[in-house]
Coordinates of C-alpha atoms in Angstrom, one line a residue:
M1 CA 3.3 -29.8 -17.6
T2 CA 0.0 -28.3 -18.5
E3 CA -1.9 -31.0 -16.6
E4 CA 0.3 -30.4 -13.6
I5 CA -0.3 -26.6 -13.6
L6 CA -4.0 -27.1 -14.0
S7 CA -4.0 -29.5 -11.2
E8 CA -2.2 -27.1 -8.9
W9 CA -4.7 -24.2 -9.6
P10 CA -7.5 -25.3 -7.2
L11 CA -5.0 -25.6 -4.4
A12 CA -3.7 -22.1 -5.2
Q13 CA -7.4 -20.6 -5.3
N14 CA -7.9 -22.3 -1.8
G15 CA -4.5 -21.0 -0.5
V16 CA -5.2 -17.4 -1.7
F17 CA -8.8 -17.6 -0.5
I18 CA -7.2 -17.9 3.1
L19 CA -5.4 -14.6 2.6
F20 CA -8.6 -13.0 1.4
L21 CA -10.4 -14.4 4.4
F22 CA -7.9 -13.0 6.6
C23 CA -8.2 -9.5 4.9
S24 CA -12.1 -9.6 5.2
F25 CA -11.9 -10.4 8.9
I26 CA -9.6 -7.3 9.5
S27 CA -12.1 -5.2 7.4
M28 CA -15.2 -6.5 9.5
Q29 CA -13.4 -5.8 12.7
L30 CA -12.8 -2.2 11.6
F31 CA -16.4 -1.7 10.3
G32 CA -17.8 -3.4 13.5
A33 CA -15.9 -2.4 16.7
G34 CA -13.6 0.1 15.1
R35 CA -15.9 2.5 13.2
K36 CA -14.4 5.5 15.0
L37 CA -10.9 4.5 13.8
L38 CA -12.2 4.8 10.1
S39 CA -13.4 8.2 10.9
S40 CA -10.3 9.1 12.6
M41 CA -8.1 8.1 9.6
L42 CA -10.3 10.1 7.3
Y43 CA -10.2 13.1 9.6
S44 CA -6.6 12.9 9.7
L45 CA -6.2 13.4 6.0
F46 CA -8.0 16.8 6.1
R47 CA -6.5 18.5 9.1
E48 CA -3.4 20.8 8.7
K49 CA -2.2 20.7 12.4
D50 CA -1.2 18.1 14.8
R51 CA -3.8 18.5 17.3
Q52 CA -6.0 16.1 19.3
S53 CA -9.3 15.1 17.7
I54 CA -12.4 13.7 19.0
F55 CA -11.4 10.4 17.8
S56 CA -7.8 10.4 19.4
E57 CA -8.8 8.1 22.3
T58 CA -10.1 5.4 19.8
V59 CA -6.9 5.8 17.7
D60 CA -4.7 5.3 20.6
N61 CA -6.5 2.2 21.7
E62 CA -6.6 0.7 18.2
L63 CA -3.0 0.8 17.1
I64 CA -3.0 -2.9 16.4
N65 CA -5.9 -2.6 14.1
K66 CA -4.0 0.0 12.1
I67 CA -0.9 -2.3 12.0
F68 CA -3.2 -5.1 10.5
L69 CA -4.8 -2.8 8.1
C70 CA -1.4 -1.9 6.8
L71 CA -0.6 -5.5 6.6
Q72 CA -3.8 -6.1 4.6
T73 CA -2.8 -3.4 2.2
V74 CA 0.5 -5.1 1.7
V75 CA -1.1 -8.6 1.0
L76 CA -3.7 -7.1 -1.5
V77 CA -1.0 -5.1 -3.4
S78 CA 1.2 -8.2 -3.6
I79 CA -1.7 -10.1 -5.2
I80 CA -2.3 -7.2 -7.6
M81 CA 1.3 -7.3 -8.6
Y82 CA 1.4 -10.9 -9.0
C83 CA -1.7 -10.9 -11.2
T84 CA -0.2 -8.1 -13.3
F85 CA 3.1 -9.7 -13.7
A86 CA 1.5 -13.0 -14.5
R87 CA -0.9 -11.6 -17.1
E88 CA 1.5 -9.2 -18.8
W89 CA 4.4 -11.7 -18.8
Y90 CA 2.4 -14.8 -19.3
L91 CA 4.0 -16.4 -16.0
K92 CA 2.9 -19.9 -14.8
F93 CA 3.6 -21.2 -11.4
E94 CA 4.5 -24.8 -11.3
T95 CA 3.7 -25.5 -7.8
V96 CA 1.6 -23.8 -5.0
I97 CA 4.8 -23.3 -3.2
Q98 CA 6.1 -21.3 -5.8
L99 CA 3.1 -19.1 -6.0
F100 CA 3.2 -18.3 -2.4
R101 CA 7.1 -17.6 -2.8
L102 CA 6.1 -15.0 -5.2
L103 CA 3.4 -13.5 -3.1
G104 CA 5.7 -13.6 0.0
G105 CA 8.7 -12.1 -1.8
T106 CA 6.5 -9.4 -3.2
S107 CA 5.1 -8.7 0.3
L108 CA 8.7 -8.5 1.8
L109 CA 9.8 -6.0 -0.9
I110 CA 6.7 -3.8 -0.2
I111 CA 7.2 -4.0 3.7
V112 CA 10.9 -3.0 3.0
F113 CA 9.8 -0.1 0.9
L114 CA 7.2 1.2 3.4
L115 CA 9.9 0.7 6.3
Y116 CA 12.3 2.6 4.4
K117 CA 9.9 5.5 3.7
F118 CA 8.6 5.6 7.3
L119 CA 12.2 5.6 8.8
S120 CA 13.7 8.1 6.4
N121 CA 10.8 10.3 6.8
I122 CA 11.3 10.4 10.6
V123 CA 15.0 11.1 10.3
I124 CA 14.8 13.8 7.6
S125 CA 11.8 15.4 8.9
S126 CA 13.2 15.5 12.4
I127 CA 16.2 17.2 11.3
F128 CA 14.7 19.8 8.9
F129 CA 11.1 20.1 10.2
E130 CA 9.1 20.9 13.4
Q131 CA 8.3 17.9 15.5
E132 CA 4.5 18.8 15.3
N133 CA 4.7 18.4 11.5
V134 CA 6.6 15.1 11.7
H135 CA 3.8 13.6 14.0
L136 CA 1.1 14.9 11.5
W137 CA 2.9 13.4 8.5
N138 CA 3.3 10.0 10.2
D139 CA -0.5 10.0 10.9
N140 CA -1.4 10.7 7.4
F141 CA 1.1 8.1 6.1
F142 CA -0.5 5.3 8.0
S143 CA -4.0 6.7 7.4
I144 CA -3.3 6.5 3.5
I145 CA -1.7 2.9 3.7
S146 CA -4.6 1.7 5.9
L147 CA -7.3 3.1 3.9
S148 CA -5.9 1.6 0.8
G149 CA -6.4 -1.8 1.8
L150 CA -10.0 -1.2 2.2
I151 CA -10.3 0.2 -1.3
L152 CA -8.2 -2.5 -3.0
F153 CA -9.9 -5.4 -1.6
I154 CA -12.5 -6.0 -4.4
P155 CA -10.1 -5.1 -7.3
A156 CA -7.6 -7.7 -5.9
L157 CA -10.3 -10.4 -5.4
L158 CA -11.7 -9.9 -8.8
M159 CA -8.2 -9.9 -10.5
F160 CA -7.3 -13.2 -9.0
Y161 CA -10.6 -15.1 -9.4
V162 CA -12.4 -13.5 -12.5
P163 CA -9.9 -13.2 -15.4
E164 CA -12.6 -11.4 -17.4
A165 CA -12.3 -8.5 -14.9
Y166 CA -8.7 -8.2 -15.1
Y167 CA -8.3 -5.0 -17.3
F168 CA -11.1 -3.1 -15.4
C169 CA -9.5 -3.9 -12.0
F170 CA -5.9 -3.2 -13.4
Y171 CA -6.8 0.2 -14.6
F172 CA -8.8 1.0 -11.5
S173 CA -5.7 0.0 -9.3
L174 CA -3.4 2.0 -11.4
A175 CA -5.7 5.1 -11.2
F176 CA -6.0 4.5 -7.5
F177 CA -2.1 4.3 -7.1
L178 CA -1.6 7.4 -9.1
F179 CA -4.3 9.2 -6.8
V180 CA -2.4 8.0 -3.7
E181 CA 0.9 9.4 -5.1
I182 CA -0.8 12.7 -5.8
L183 CA -2.5 12.9 -2.5
T184 CA 0.9 12.0 -0.9
F185 CA 2.6 14.9 -2.8
Y186 CA -0.1 17.3 -1.8
K187 CA 0.1 16.3 1.9
I188 CA 3.9 16.6 1.9
F189 CA 3.6 20.2 0.4
V190 CA 0.9 21.3 2.8
I191 CA 2.6 19.8 5.9
F192 CA 6.1 20.8 5.3
F193 CA 6.5 23.3 2.5
H194 CA 3.2 25.4 2.3
H195 CA 4.6 28.2 4.2
K196 CA 8.1 28.1 2.8
S197 CA 9.2 29.5 -0.5
V198 CA 11.6 26.6 -1.3
L199 CA 10.1 24.8 -4.3
L200 CA 13.3 23.4 -5.2
Y201 CA 13.7 21.6 -1.7
F202 CA 10.2 20.3 -2.3
I203 CA 11.1 18.8 -5.7
L204 CA 14.3 17.3 -4.2
Y205 CA 12.4 15.8 -1.2
L206 CA 10.0 14.2 -3.6
C207 CA 12.6 12.7 -5.6
A208 CA 14.5 11.3 -2.6
Q209 CA 11.6 10.1 -0.6
E210 CA 8.9 9.2 -3.3
L211 CA 10.1 8.8 -6.8
V212 CA 13.5 7.2 -6.4
P213 CA 12.1 4.6 -3.8
L214 CA 9.2 3.8 -6.2
Y215 CA 11.6 3.2 -9.1
L216 CA 13.9 1.0 -7.0
L217 CA 10.8 -0.9 -5.7
Y218 CA 9.7 -1.6 -9.4
K219 CA 13.3 -2.6 -10.5
A220 CA 13.4 -5.1 -7.4
L221 CA 10.0 -6.5 -8.4
V222 CA 11.1 -7.1 -12.0
H223 CA 14.4 -8.6 -11.0
F224 CA 12.6 -10.8 -8.4
Y225 CA 10.1 -12.0 -10.9
I226 CA 12.5 -12.6 -13.7
F227 CA 14.7 -14.9 -11.5
M228 CA 11.9 -16.8 -9.6

């Protein structure tokens, strides 16, 4: 069994390399023809009103790039999750197909998680908040996800190919995920609750839209890896 697992590892490296190649192509496209898109996403995280920016024309024309950046984030987070579960639980795949089933299943769960957050945010925000704030939050939501793919590329690459760098990349990724959650909490408060003295509603909103979905995603990932 050990010899079979070792013989599959080069094939696994080649297959995952294609995923990283796909992600690097997306990043190069962004830093090449789409530099203004990067500036626009950074700009959107620091504005407090839903107003047209000097980058709005570029963003409207680069919606596909933003979708691909979100897909890149999903792929990289899936690789990080796989490396984490494999290292901490001593998991070993028997075939390359099994490895890609794990990565594909993890990606699918993350996509469902993101779609739930996006759709539920639209529904809840449209009912209880102004439409201007809803548009602003959606812009921030996609900007945070898109930029995460650029930052996590190197940690994911090292975690998969350089076992010696696992713990450094693991703690870096953990710190980054924590930073993303804090930034998300801050943006939600500033956009929806800054001028309202309803701290209890803010806490309930975080529980329903952030903490509970994250907990359910974690439980789904654990269940998925246990039975795979």
